[in-house]
Amino acid sequence: MGTLKPEPARSRPDLLAPPVVDALAGWPVDAPVPADDVLVAAIDAELADTAEFCAAYQVGLDVSANCVVIAGKREGVVRYAACVVLATTRADVNGVVRRHLDVRKASFAPMTEAVESTGMEYGGITPIGLPSDWPLLVDPRVIATPHVIIGSGVRHSKILLPGPALGALPNAQVVEGLARPVG
């Protein structure tokens, strides 16, 4: 995990957004990954964006996951989904995600909407603690990664956890074809 210095996330609420703290407090005892296996590491907030973070902390893009908020409208109602994909891939927003949301057009949610809806900082949004009515679409490559690094809800830290834990989060669905390799 590069040069990060991880600690148990539940012991460092100062490094987490409030919805993430709440989600970890309610972590199911029977979850496939114990809450104590969810770690957090402080980082420089100016280096939170994936490419800069990976370079600065010597972390491979193949273990860095991104959580993106997608929005689409149907019959005047905005529908949201969060997608978790590895940094070596991009979510198929106007294919797989659009069909999953059952909308004509899907796109990245505007920053203000994403921040307001999640209670998290833009650039740090994480799948842990998302609104309970949102589907969480997870690429199978994320689940197959032994340990991944993802946002913590704030820009000044990152969460480290086993990839399979992301497929066990509330509303999570592992979706084949969700992401395509970059390039």
CSV table of C-alpha atoms in Angstrom, one decimal:
chain,number,residue,atom,x,y,z
A,1,MET,CA,0.0,0.0,0.0
A,2,GLY,CA,2.8,2.3,-0.8
A,3,THR,CA,4.0,4.8,1.8
A,4,LEU,CA,0.6,5.1,3.5
A,5,LYS,CA,0.4,4.7,7.3
A,6,PRO,CA,-3.0,3.0,7.9
A,7,GLU,CA,-4.8,2.8,11.2
A,8,PRO,CA,-8.2,1.3,12.1
A,9,ALA,CA,-10.8,3.6,10.6
A,10,ARG,CA,-13.1,3.4,13.6
A,11,SER,CA,-10.4,4.8,15.8
A,12,ARG,CA,-9.9,7.9,13.5
A,13,PRO,CA,-13.3,9.6,12.9
A,14,ASP,CA,-11.3,12.8,12.3
A,15,LEU,CA,-10.2,11.3,9.0
A,16,LEU,CA,-13.7,10.3,7.9
A,17,ALA,CA,-16.9,12.1,6.7
A,18,PRO,CA,-19.8,11.8,9.1
A,19,PRO,CA,-21.8,9.4,6.9
A,20,VAL,CA,-18.7,7.1,6.8
A,21,VAL,CA,-18.3,7.2,10.6
A,22,ASP,CA,-22.0,6.3,10.9
A,23,ALA,CA,-21.7,3.4,8.4
A,24,LEU,CA,-18.7,2.0,10.3
A,25,ALA,CA,-20.5,2.3,13.6
A,26,GLY,CA,-23.3,0.2,12.2
A,27,TRP,CA,-21.0,-2.3,10.3
A,28,PRO,CA,-22.7,-5.7,10.5
A,29,VAL,CA,-21.1,-8.2,12.8
A,30,ASP,CA,-21.7,-10.9,10.2
A,31,ALA,CA,-20.1,-8.9,7.4
A,32,PRO,CA,-17.6,-10.9,5.3
A,33,VAL,CA,-15.0,-8.4,6.3
A,34,PRO,CA,-14.8,-7.2,10.0
A,35,ALA,CA,-15.0,-3.5,10.6
A,36,ASP,CA,-11.5,-3.6,12.1
A,37,ASP,CA,-10.2,-4.6,8.7
A,38,VAL,CA,-11.3,-1.2,7.3
A,39,LEU,CA,-8.3,1.1,7.7
A,40,VAL,CA,-7.7,4.8,7.0
A,41,ALA,CA,-4.6,6.8,6.3
A,42,ALA,CA,-4.1,10.5,6.4
A,43,ILE,CA,-2.9,12.2,3.1
A,44,ASP,CA,-2.3,15.6,1.8
A,45,ALA,CA,-5.7,16.9,0.6
A,46,GLU,CA,-4.0,18.6,-2.3
A,47,LEU,CA,-3.0,15.1,-3.5
A,48,ALA,CA,-6.4,13.4,-3.2
A,49,ASP,CA,-7.0,13.1,-7.0
A,50,THR,CA,-6.1,9.6,-8.1
A,51,ALA,CA,-3.1,10.2,-10.4
A,52,GLU,CA,-1.5,12.7,-8.0
A,53,PHE,CA,-2.2,10.4,-5.0
A,54,CYS,CA,-0.8,7.3,-6.6
A,55,ALA,CA,2.4,9.1,-7.7
A,56,ALA,CA,2.9,10.8,-4.3
A,57,TYR,CA,2.2,7.8,-2.1
A,58,GLN,CA,3.7,5.1,-4.4
A,59,VAL,CA,0.4,3.3,-4.9
A,60,GLY,CA,-0.5,1.4,-8.0
A,61,LEU,CA,-3.5,2.5,-10.1
A,62,ASP,CA,-4.4,-1.2,-10.1
A,63,VAL,CA,-5.3,-1.1,-6.3
A,64,SER,CA,-6.8,2.4,-6.4
A,65,ALA,CA,-10.6,2.5,-6.7
A,66,ASN,CA,-12.8,5.4,-7.6
A,67,CYS,CA,-16.4,6.0,-6.5
A,68,VAL,CA,-18.3,8.1,-9.0
A,69,VAL,CA,-21.8,9.4,-8.6
A,70,ILE,CA,-24.0,9.1,-11.7
A,71,ALA,CA,-27.3,10.8,-12.3
A,72,GLY,CA,-30.1,10.4,-14.8
A,73,LYS,CA,-33.7,11.6,-15.0
A,74,ARG,CA,-36.9,9.7,-15.7
A,75,GLU,CA,-40.3,11.3,-15.6
A,76,GLY,CA,-38.9,14.4,-13.9
A,77,VAL,CA,-37.2,12.4,-11.1
A,78,VAL,CA,-33.4,12.3,-10.8
A,79,ARG,CA,-32.1,8.8,-10.2
A,80,TYR,CA,-28.7,8.3,-8.7
A,81,ALA,CA,-26.2,5.4,-8.6
A,82,ALA,CA,-22.7,5.1,-7.3
A,83,CYS,CA,-20.1,3.1,-9.3
A,84,VAL,CA,-16.9,1.7,-7.9
A,85,VAL,CA,-14.2,1.0,-10.5
A,86,LEU,CA,-10.5,0.6,-10.5
A,87,ALA,CA,-8.4,3.6,-11.6
A,88,THR,CA,-7.2,1.5,-14.5
A,89,THR,CA,-10.8,1.5,-15.9
A,90,ARG,CA,-13.7,3.8,-16.6
A,91,ALA,CA,-17.3,3.2,-15.8
A,92,ASP,CA,-19.6,2.6,-18.8
A,93,VAL,CA,-21.9,5.5,-17.9
A,94,ASN,CA,-24.0,5.7,-21.0
A,95,GLY,CA,-24.2,2.0,-21.5
A,96,VAL,CA,-24.4,-0.3,-18.4
A,97,VAL,CA,-25.1,2.4,-15.9
A,98,ARG,CA,-27.7,4.2,-18.0
A,99,ARG,CA,-29.6,0.9,-18.5
A,100,HIS,CA,-29.3,0.1,-14.8
A,101,LEU,CA,-30.9,3.4,-13.9
A,102,ASP,CA,-33.5,3.0,-16.7
A,103,VAL,CA,-32.9,6.5,-18.0
A,104,ARG,CA,-32.4,7.9,-21.5
A,105,LYS,CA,-29.1,9.7,-20.6
A,106,ALA,CA,-26.8,9.3,-17.7
A,107,SER,CA,-23.9,11.5,-16.7
A,108,PHE,CA,-21.7,12.3,-13.8
A,109,ALA,CA,-23.8,14.1,-11.1
A,110,PRO,CA,-23.0,17.8,-10.8
A,111,MET,CA,-20.5,18.4,-8.0
A,112,THR,CA,-22.9,20.4,-5.8
A,113,GLU,CA,-25.6,17.6,-6.1
A,114,ALA,CA,-23.1,14.9,-5.3
A,115,VAL,CA,-21.7,16.7,-2.3
A,116,GLU,CA,-25.1,17.7,-0.9
A,117,SER,CA,-26.6,14.2,-1.5
A,118,THR,CA,-23.8,12.3,0.1
A,119,GLY,CA,-22.6,14.6,2.9
A,120,MET,CA,-19.0,14.0,1.6
A,121,GLU,CA,-16.4,16.1,-0.1
A,122,TYR,CA,-16.0,16.1,-3.8
A,123,GLY,CA,-13.0,14.1,-4.8
A,124,GLY,CA,-13.3,12.0,-1.6
A,125,ILE,CA,-16.7,10.3,-2.1
A,126,THR,CA,-16.7,6.7,-1.0
A,127,PRO,CA,-19.2,3.9,-1.3
A,128,ILE,CA,-19.2,3.5,2.5
A,129,GLY,CA,-22.1,5.6,3.9
A,130,LEU,CA,-23.9,6.5,0.7
A,131,PRO,CA,-27.6,7.3,0.8
A,132,SER,CA,-29.5,4.0,1.5
A,133,ASP,CA,-31.7,4.3,-1.6
A,134,TRP,CA,-28.9,4.5,-4.1
A,135,PRO,CA,-27.8,1.4,-6.0
A,136,LEU,CA,-24.1,0.7,-5.6
A,137,LEU,CA,-22.6,-0.8,-8.7
A,138,VAL,CA,-19.3,-2.5,-8.3
A,139,ASP,CA,-17.0,-3.7,-11.1
A,140,PRO,CA,-15.9,-7.4,-10.6
A,141,ARG,CA,-12.2,-6.3,-10.9
A,142,VAL,CA,-12.6,-4.3,-7.6
A,143,ILE,CA,-14.0,-7.4,-5.8
A,144,ALA,CA,-11.1,-9.5,-7.2
A,145,THR,CA,-8.5,-7.1,-5.8
A,146,PRO,CA,-7.2,-8.4,-2.4
A,147,HIS,CA,-6.9,-4.8,-1.0
A,148,VAL,CA,-8.0,-1.5,-2.5
A,149,ILE,CA,-7.7,2.1,-1.6
A,150,ILE,CA,-10.7,4.4,-2.0
A,151,GLY,CA,-11.9,7.7,-0.8
A,152,SER,CA,-12.9,8.3,2.8
A,153,GLY,CA,-15.6,10.9,2.3
A,154,VAL,CA,-13.0,13.7,2.8
A,155,ARG,CA,-10.0,14.7,0.7
A,156,HIS,CA,-7.4,14.5,3.5
A,157,SER,CA,-7.4,10.6,3.9
A,158,LYS,CA,-8.0,7.3,2.1
A,159,ILE,CA,-9.6,4.1,3.2
A,160,LEU,CA,-7.9,0.8,2.7
A,161,LEU,CA,-9.9,-2.4,2.8
A,162,PRO,CA,-10.3,-5.8,1.1
A,163,GLY,CA,-11.8,-5.5,-2.3
A,164,PRO,CA,-14.5,-8.1,-1.5
A,165,ALA,CA,-15.9,-5.9,1.2
A,166,LEU,CA,-17.1,-3.4,-1.4
A,167,GLY,CA,-19.4,-6.1,-2.9
A,168,ALA,CA,-20.9,-6.7,0.5
A,169,LEU,CA,-21.9,-3.1,1.2
A,170,PRO,CA,-25.6,-2.2,1.4
A,171,ASN,CA,-27.3,-2.0,-2.0
A,172,ALA,CA,-24.1,-3.3,-3.7
A,173,GLN,CA,-24.4,-5.2,-6.9
A,174,VAL,CA,-21.4,-6.7,-8.7
A,175,VAL,CA,-22.0,-5.8,-12.4
A,176,GLU,CA,-20.2,-7.5,-15.2
A,177,GLY,CA,-19.2,-5.0,-17.9
A,178,LEU,CA,-19.5,-2.0,-15.6
A,179,ALA,CA,-16.0,-0.7,-16.5
A,180,ARG,CA,-13.8,-0.7,-19.4
A,181,PRO,CA,-10.0,-0.5,-19.4
A,182,VAL,CA,-8.6,3.0,-19.9
A,183,GLY,CA,-6.7,3.6,-23.1
